[in-house]
């Protein structure tokens, strides 16, 4: 059995448990894509949601963009999910690294 045959997309609960800025492999898994395919699409600029490069090698996405892409932004599961510290805000140092203001 190939790794592609074993690949399974994350559940809604697993997607909601992702941090506010999941890694490209985490976002790829949410879409049912392999880690390698996720990085390949990110490098070519074809990843289905915007990718943010933090530092030299760290590629992240916004969970909000992922939820929109997956059609989950207005689902009952999203509305009922408790907020966690990681999903409420991006810490100040990360904001400075990616060039946003808090």
GROMACS .gro file of C-alpha atoms in nm:
model
  102
    1UNK     CA    1   0.000   0.000   0.000
    2UNK     CA    2   0.144   0.338  -0.097
    3UNK     CA    3   0.156   0.632   0.140
    4UNK     CA    4  -0.101   0.810  -0.077
    5UNK     CA    5  -0.343   0.522  -0.028
    6UNK     CA    6  -0.307   0.548   0.352
    7UNK     CA    7  -0.346   0.926   0.355
    8UNK     CA    8  -0.662   1.048   0.525
    9UNK     CA    9  -0.779   1.406   0.562
   10UNK     CA   10  -0.810   1.548   0.912
   11UNK     CA   11  -1.151   1.542   1.077
   12UNK     CA   12  -1.338   1.867   1.146
   13UNK     CA   13  -1.244   1.836   1.513
   14UNK     CA   14  -0.876   1.792   1.422
   15UNK     CA   15  -0.888   2.096   1.191
   16UNK     CA   16  -1.047   2.305   1.466
   17UNK     CA   17  -0.772   2.193   1.706
   18UNK     CA   18  -0.499   2.329   1.477
   19UNK     CA   19  -0.315   2.638   1.597
   20UNK     CA   20  -0.402   2.980   1.455
   21UNK     CA   21  -0.105   2.949   1.218
   22UNK     CA   22  -0.073   2.583   1.119
   23UNK     CA   23   0.231   2.459   0.930
   24UNK     CA   24   0.204   2.372   0.562
   25UNK     CA   25   0.208   1.996   0.642
   26UNK     CA   26  -0.077   2.045   0.892
   27UNK     CA   27  -0.281   2.247   0.640
   28UNK     CA   28  -0.203   1.994   0.367
   29UNK     CA   29  -0.324   1.710   0.593
   30UNK     CA   30  -0.649   1.901   0.651
   31UNK     CA   31  -0.694   1.903   0.273
   32UNK     CA   32  -0.609   1.534   0.237
   33UNK     CA   33  -0.271   1.608   0.078
   34UNK     CA   34   0.063   1.457   0.171
   35UNK     CA   35   0.336   1.658   0.339
   36UNK     CA   36   0.545   1.642   0.021
   37UNK     CA   37   0.259   1.760  -0.200
   38UNK     CA   38   0.187   2.044   0.043
   39UNK     CA   39   0.546   2.167   0.029
   40UNK     CA   40   0.559   2.123  -0.349
   41UNK     CA   41   0.243   2.333  -0.396
   42UNK     CA   42   0.368   2.597  -0.151
   43UNK     CA   43   0.704   2.627  -0.331
   44UNK     CA   44   0.533   2.663  -0.668
   45UNK     CA   45   0.283   2.920  -0.536
   46UNK     CA   46  -0.009   2.685  -0.602
   47UNK     CA   47  -0.109   2.594  -0.246
   48UNK     CA   48  -0.487   2.648  -0.224
   49UNK     CA   49  -0.456   2.907   0.056
   50UNK     CA   50  -0.201   3.185   0.114
   51UNK     CA   51   0.129   3.068   0.262
   52UNK     CA   52   0.334   3.291   0.490
   53UNK     CA   53   0.710   3.242   0.514
   54UNK     CA   54   0.840   3.309   0.865
   55UNK     CA   55   1.217   3.321   0.889
   56UNK     CA   56   1.434   3.110   0.662
   57UNK     CA   57   1.237   2.785   0.649
   58UNK     CA   58   0.909   2.811   0.837
   59UNK     CA   59   0.599   2.806   0.614
   60UNK     CA   60   0.264   2.874   0.781
   61UNK     CA   61  -0.097   2.940   0.685
   62UNK     CA   62  -0.382   3.113   0.864
   63UNK     CA   63  -0.634   2.869   1.011
   64UNK     CA   64  -0.911   3.114   0.916
   65UNK     CA   65  -0.809   3.083   0.548
   66UNK     CA   66  -0.803   2.704   0.582
   67UNK     CA   67  -1.154   2.702   0.732
   68UNK     CA   68  -1.283   2.916   0.444
   69UNK     CA   69  -1.118   2.688   0.186
   70UNK     CA   70  -1.270   2.380   0.351
   71UNK     CA   71  -1.612   2.546   0.376
   72UNK     CA   72  -1.611   2.526   0.755
   73UNK     CA   73  -1.608   2.896   0.845
   74UNK     CA   74  -1.982   2.904   0.914
   75UNK     CA   75  -2.037   2.547   1.037
   76UNK     CA   76  -2.195   2.467   1.372
   77UNK     CA   77  -1.875   2.293   1.477
   78UNK     CA   78  -1.678   2.616   1.436
   79UNK     CA   79  -1.934   2.825   1.624
   80UNK     CA   80  -1.948   2.574   1.910
   81UNK     CA   81  -1.571   2.525   1.939
   82UNK     CA   82  -1.415   2.690   2.243
   83UNK     CA   83  -1.147   2.948   2.173
   84UNK     CA   84  -0.798   2.857   2.282
   85UNK     CA   85  -0.509   3.090   2.347
   86UNK     CA   86  -0.343   2.974   2.025
   87UNK     CA   87  -0.648   3.059   1.814
   88UNK     CA   88  -0.729   3.394   1.973
   89UNK     CA   89  -0.421   3.581   1.858
   90UNK     CA   90  -0.077   3.558   1.710
   91UNK     CA   91   0.186   3.653   1.965
   92UNK     CA   92   0.366   3.984   1.926
   93UNK     CA   93   0.701   3.839   1.817
   94UNK     CA   94   0.540   3.634   1.539
   95UNK     CA   95   0.347   3.941   1.425
   96UNK     CA   96   0.673   4.134   1.397
   97UNK     CA   97   0.838   3.850   1.203
   98UNK     CA   98   0.561   3.837   0.944
   99UNK     CA   99   0.531   4.214   0.923
  100UNK     CA  100   0.188   4.269   1.073
  101UNK     CA  101   0.082   4.487   1.361
  102UNK     CA  102  -0.113   4.365   1.659
   0.00000   0.00000   0.00000
